[in-house]
Coordinates of N, CA, C and O in Angstrom, one line a residue:
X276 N 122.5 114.4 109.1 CA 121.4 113.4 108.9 C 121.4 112.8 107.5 O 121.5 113.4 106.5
X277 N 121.4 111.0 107.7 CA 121.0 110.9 106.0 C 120.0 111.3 105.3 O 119.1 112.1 105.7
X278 N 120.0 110.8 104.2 CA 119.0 110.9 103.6 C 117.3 110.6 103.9 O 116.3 111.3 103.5
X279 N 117.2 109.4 104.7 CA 116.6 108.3 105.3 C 116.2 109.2 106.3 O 114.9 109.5 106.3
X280 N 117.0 109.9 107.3 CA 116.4 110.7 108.2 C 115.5 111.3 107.6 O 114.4 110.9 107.3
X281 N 115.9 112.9 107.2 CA 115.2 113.5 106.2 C 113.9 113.2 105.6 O 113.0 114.0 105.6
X282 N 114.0 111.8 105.0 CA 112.5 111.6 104.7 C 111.7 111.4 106.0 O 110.7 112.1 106.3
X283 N 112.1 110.6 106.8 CA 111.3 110.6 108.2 C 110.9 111.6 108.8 O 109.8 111.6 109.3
X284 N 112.0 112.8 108.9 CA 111.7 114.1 109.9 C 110.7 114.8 108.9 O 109.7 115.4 109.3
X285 N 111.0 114.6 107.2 CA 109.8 115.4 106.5 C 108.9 114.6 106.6 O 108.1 115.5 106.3
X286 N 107.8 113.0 106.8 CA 107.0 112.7 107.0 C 106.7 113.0 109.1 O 105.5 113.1 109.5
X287 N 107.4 113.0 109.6 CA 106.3 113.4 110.6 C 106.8 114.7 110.8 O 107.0 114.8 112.0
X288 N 107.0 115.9 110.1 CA 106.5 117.1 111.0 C 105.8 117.3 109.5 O 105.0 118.2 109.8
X289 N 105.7 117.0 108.6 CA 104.2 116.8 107.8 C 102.9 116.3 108.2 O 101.9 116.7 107.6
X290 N 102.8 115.2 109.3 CA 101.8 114.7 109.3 C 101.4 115.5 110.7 O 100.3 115.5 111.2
X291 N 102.4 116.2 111.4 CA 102.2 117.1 112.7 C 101.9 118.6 112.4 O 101.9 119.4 113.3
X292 N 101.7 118.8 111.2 CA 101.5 119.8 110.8 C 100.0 120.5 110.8 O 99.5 121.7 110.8
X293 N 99.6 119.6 110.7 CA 97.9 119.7 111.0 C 97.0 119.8 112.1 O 97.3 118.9 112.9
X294 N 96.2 120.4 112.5 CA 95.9 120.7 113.8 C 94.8 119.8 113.9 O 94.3 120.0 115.0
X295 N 94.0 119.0 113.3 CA 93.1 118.1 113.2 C 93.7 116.6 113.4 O 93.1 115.7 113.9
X296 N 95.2 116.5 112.9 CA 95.9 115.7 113.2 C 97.2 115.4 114.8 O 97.7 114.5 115.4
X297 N 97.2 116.6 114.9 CA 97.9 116.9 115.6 C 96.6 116.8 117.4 O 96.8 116.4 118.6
X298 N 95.4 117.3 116.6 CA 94.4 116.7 118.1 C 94.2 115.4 118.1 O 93.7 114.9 119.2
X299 N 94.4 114.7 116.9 CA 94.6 113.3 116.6 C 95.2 112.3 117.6 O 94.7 111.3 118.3
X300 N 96.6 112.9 117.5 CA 97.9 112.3 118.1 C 97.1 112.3 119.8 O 96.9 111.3 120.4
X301 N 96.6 114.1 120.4 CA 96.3 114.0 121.8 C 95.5 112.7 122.0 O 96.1 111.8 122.5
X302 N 94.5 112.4 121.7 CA 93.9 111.6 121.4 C 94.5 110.1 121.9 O 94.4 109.4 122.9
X303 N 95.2 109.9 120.8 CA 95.4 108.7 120.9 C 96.8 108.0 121.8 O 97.2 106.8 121.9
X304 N 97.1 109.0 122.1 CA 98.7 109.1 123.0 C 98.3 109.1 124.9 O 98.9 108.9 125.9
X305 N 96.6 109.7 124.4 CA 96.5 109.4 126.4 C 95.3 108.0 126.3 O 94.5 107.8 127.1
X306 N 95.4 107.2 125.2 CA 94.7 105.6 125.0 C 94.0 105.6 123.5 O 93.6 106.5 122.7
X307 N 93.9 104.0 123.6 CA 93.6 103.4 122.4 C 92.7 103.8 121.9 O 92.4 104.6 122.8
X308 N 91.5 104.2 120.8 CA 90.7 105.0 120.2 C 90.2 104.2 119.2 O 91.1 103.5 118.8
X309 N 89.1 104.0 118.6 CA 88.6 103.5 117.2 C 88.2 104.3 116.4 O 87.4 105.2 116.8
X310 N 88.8 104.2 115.1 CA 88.8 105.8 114.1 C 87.2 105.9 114.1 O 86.7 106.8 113.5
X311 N 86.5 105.1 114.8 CA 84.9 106.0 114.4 C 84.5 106.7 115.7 O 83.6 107.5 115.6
X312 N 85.0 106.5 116.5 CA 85.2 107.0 117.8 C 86.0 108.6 118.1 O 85.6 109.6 118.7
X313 N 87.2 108.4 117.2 CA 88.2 109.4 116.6 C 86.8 110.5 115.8 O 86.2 111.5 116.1
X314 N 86.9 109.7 114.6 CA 85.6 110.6 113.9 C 84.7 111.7 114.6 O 84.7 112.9 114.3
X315 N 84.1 111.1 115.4 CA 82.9 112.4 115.7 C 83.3 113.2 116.5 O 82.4 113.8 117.1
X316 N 84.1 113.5 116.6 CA 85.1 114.3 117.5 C 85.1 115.4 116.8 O 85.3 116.5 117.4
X317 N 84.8 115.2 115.3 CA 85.4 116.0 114.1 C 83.7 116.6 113.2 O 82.8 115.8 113.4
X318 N 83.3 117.3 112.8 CA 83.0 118.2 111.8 C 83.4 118.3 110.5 O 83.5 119.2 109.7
X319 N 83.7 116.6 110.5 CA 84.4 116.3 109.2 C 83.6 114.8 108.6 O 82.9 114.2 109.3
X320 N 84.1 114.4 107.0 CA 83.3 113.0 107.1 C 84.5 112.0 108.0 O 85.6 112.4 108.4
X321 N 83.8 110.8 108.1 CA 84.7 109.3 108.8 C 85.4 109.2 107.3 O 86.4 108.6 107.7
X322 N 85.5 109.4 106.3 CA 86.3 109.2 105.3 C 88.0 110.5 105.5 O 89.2 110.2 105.5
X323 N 87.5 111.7 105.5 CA 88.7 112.7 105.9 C 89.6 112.2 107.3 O 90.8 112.3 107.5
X324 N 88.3 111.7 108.3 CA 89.6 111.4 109.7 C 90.3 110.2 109.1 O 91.4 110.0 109.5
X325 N 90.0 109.3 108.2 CA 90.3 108.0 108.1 C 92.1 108.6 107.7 O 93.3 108.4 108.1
X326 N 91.6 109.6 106.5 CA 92.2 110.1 106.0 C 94.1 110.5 106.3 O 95.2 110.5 105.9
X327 N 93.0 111.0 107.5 CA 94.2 112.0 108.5 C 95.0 110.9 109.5 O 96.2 110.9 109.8
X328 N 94.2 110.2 109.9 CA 94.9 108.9 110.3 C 96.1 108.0 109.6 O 97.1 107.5 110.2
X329 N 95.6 107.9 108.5 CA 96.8 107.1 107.7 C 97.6 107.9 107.6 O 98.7 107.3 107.7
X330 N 97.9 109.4 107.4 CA 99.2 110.1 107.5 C 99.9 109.6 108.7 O 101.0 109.1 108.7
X331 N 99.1 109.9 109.7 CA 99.9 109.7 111.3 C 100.5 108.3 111.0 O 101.7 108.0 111.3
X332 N 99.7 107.6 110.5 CA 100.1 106.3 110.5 C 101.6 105.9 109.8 O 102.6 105.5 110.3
X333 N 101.2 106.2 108.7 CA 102.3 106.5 107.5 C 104.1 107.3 108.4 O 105.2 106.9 108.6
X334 N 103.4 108.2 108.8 CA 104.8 108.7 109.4 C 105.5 107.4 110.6 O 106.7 107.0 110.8
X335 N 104.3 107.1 111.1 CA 104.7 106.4 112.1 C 104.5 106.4 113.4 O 104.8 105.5 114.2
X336 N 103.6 107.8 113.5 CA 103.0 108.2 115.1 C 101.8 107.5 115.2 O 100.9 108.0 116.0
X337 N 101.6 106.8 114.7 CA 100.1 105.9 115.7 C 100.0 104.8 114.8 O 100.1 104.9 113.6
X338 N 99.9 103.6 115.4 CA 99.6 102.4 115.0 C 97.9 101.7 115.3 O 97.2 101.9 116.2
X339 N 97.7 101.1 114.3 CA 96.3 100.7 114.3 C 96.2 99.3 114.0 O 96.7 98.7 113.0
X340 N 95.3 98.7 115.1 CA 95.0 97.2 115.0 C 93.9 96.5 114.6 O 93.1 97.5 114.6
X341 N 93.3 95.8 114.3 CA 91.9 95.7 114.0 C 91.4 94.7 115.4 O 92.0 93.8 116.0
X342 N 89.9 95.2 115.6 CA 89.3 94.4 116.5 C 87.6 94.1 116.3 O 86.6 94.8 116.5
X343 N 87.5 92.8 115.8 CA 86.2 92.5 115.1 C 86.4 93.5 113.4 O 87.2 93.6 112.5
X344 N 84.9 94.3 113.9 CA 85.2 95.3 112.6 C 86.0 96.8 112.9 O 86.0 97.6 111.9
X345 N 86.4 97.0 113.8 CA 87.2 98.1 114.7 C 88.2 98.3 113.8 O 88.5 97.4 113.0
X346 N 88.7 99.5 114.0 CA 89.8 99.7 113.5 C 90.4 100.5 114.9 O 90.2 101.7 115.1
X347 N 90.9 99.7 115.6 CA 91.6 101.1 116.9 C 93.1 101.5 117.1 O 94.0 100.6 117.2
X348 N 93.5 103.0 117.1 CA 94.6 102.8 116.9 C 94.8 103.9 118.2 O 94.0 104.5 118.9
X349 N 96.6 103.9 118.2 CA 97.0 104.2 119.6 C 98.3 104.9 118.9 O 98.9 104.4 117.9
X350 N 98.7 106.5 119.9 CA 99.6 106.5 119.6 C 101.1 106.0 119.8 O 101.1 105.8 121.0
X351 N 102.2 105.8 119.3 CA 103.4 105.6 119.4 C 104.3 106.3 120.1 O 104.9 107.3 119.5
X352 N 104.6 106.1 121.3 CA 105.4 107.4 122.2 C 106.8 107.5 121.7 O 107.5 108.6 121.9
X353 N 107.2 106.6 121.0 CA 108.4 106.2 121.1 C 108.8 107.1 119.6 O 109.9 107.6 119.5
X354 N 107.9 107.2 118.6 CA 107.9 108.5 117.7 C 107.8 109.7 118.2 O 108.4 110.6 117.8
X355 N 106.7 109.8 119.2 CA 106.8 111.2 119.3 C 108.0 111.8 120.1 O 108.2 113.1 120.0
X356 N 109.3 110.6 121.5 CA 110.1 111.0 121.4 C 111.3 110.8 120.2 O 112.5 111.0 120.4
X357 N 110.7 110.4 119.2 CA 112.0 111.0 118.0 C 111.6 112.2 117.7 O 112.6 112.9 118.0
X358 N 110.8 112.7 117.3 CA 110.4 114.3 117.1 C 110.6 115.2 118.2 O 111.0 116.4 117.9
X359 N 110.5 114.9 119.2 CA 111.2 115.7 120.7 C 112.5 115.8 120.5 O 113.0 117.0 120.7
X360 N 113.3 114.9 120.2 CA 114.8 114.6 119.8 C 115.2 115.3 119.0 O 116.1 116.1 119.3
X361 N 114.7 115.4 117.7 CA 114.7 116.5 116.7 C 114.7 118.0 116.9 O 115.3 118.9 116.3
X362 N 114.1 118.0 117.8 CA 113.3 119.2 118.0 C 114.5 119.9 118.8 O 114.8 121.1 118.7
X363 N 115.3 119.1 119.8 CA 116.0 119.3 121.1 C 117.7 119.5 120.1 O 118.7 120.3 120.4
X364 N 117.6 118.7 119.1 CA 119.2 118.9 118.0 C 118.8 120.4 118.0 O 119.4 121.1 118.7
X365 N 117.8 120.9 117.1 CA 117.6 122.2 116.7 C 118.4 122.8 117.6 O 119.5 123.4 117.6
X366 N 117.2 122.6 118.8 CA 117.5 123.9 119.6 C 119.1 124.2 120.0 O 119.5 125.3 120.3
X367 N 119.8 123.0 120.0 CA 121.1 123.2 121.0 C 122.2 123.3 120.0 O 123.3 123.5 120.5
X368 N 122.0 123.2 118.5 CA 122.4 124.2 117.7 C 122.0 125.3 117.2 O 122.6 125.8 116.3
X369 N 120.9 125.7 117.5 CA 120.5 127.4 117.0 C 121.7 127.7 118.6 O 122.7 128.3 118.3
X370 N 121.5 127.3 119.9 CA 121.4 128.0 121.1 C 123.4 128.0 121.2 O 123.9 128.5 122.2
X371 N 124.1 127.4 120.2 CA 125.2 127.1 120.0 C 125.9 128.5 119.3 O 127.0 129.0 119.6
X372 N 124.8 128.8 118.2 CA 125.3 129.5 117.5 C 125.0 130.6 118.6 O 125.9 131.1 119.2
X373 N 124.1 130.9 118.7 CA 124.1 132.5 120.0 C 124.8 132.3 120.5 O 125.7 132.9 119.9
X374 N 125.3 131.6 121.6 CA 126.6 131.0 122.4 C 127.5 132.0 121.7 O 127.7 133.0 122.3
X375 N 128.2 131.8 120.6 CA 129.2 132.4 119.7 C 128.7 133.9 119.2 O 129.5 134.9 118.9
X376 N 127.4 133.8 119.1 CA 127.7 135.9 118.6 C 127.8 136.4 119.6 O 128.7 137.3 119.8
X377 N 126.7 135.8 121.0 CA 127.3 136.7 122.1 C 128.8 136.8 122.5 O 129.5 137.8 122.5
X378 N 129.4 135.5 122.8 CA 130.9 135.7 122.6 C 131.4 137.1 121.3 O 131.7 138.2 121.6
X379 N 131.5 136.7 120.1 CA 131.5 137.7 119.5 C 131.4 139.3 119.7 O 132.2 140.1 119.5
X380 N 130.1 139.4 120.1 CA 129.8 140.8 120.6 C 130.4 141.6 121.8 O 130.4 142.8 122.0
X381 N 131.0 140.2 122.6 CA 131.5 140.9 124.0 C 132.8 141.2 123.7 O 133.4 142.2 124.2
X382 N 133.6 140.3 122.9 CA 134.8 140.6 122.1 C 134.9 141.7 121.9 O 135.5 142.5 122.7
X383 N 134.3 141.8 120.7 CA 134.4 143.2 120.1 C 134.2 144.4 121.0 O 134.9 145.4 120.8
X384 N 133.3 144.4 122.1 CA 132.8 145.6 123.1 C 133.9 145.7 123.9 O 134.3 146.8 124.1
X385 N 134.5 144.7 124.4 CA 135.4 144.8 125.1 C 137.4 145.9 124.3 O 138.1 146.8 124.8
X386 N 137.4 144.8 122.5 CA 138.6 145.9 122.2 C 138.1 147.0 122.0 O 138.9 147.9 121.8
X387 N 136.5 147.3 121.9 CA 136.3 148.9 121.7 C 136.9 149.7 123.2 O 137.7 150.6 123.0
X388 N 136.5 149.3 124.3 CA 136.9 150.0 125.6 C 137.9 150.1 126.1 O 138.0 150.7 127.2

């Protein structure tokens, strides 16, 4: 990965890091939403969701439009399958490297016998 990546993968599994944000994303990924709408959902002020919003934003997982005085934003699928993407590299090199110890282990068990 460049560098470039890197800052991306560390801005959104930073902004997915949060479980206030992360019910954010549900939110806004099954339709459009107005952060004051978003807001009361929350046990927080409309200044902290605003808050939590512009991270998502910032990374890239939800975009926001204005309508009248609205602010409504929606999430971005198309980020959240880059993070699935990410997620799926991991796995099929962690699941690469097992691949090879178990080889390894059967190796060895085998010139033991």
């Amino acid at each position: 990965m460049s560098g470039d990546d890197e800052d991306r993968a560390d801005a959104l599994f930073h902004a997915l890091s949060d479980r206030t944000r992360r019910d954010i994303m549900r939110r806004v990924l099954a339709g459009e939403h107005s952060v004051s709408a978003l807001a009361a959902n929350y046990d927080m002020s409309f200044a902290a969701v605003q808050k939590h919003v512009a991270v998502l934003e910032k990374a890239g997982l939800l975009v926001k439009r204005r309508s009248g005085r609205e602010q409504l934003a929606s999430g971005d699928v198309a980020a959240v399958r880059s993070v699935a993407s990410m997620l799926t590299e991991m796995e099929q090199l962690w699941r690469g490297r097992i691949a090879r110890i178990d080889k390894l282990i059967a190796s060895e068990s085998s010139e033991e016998g």
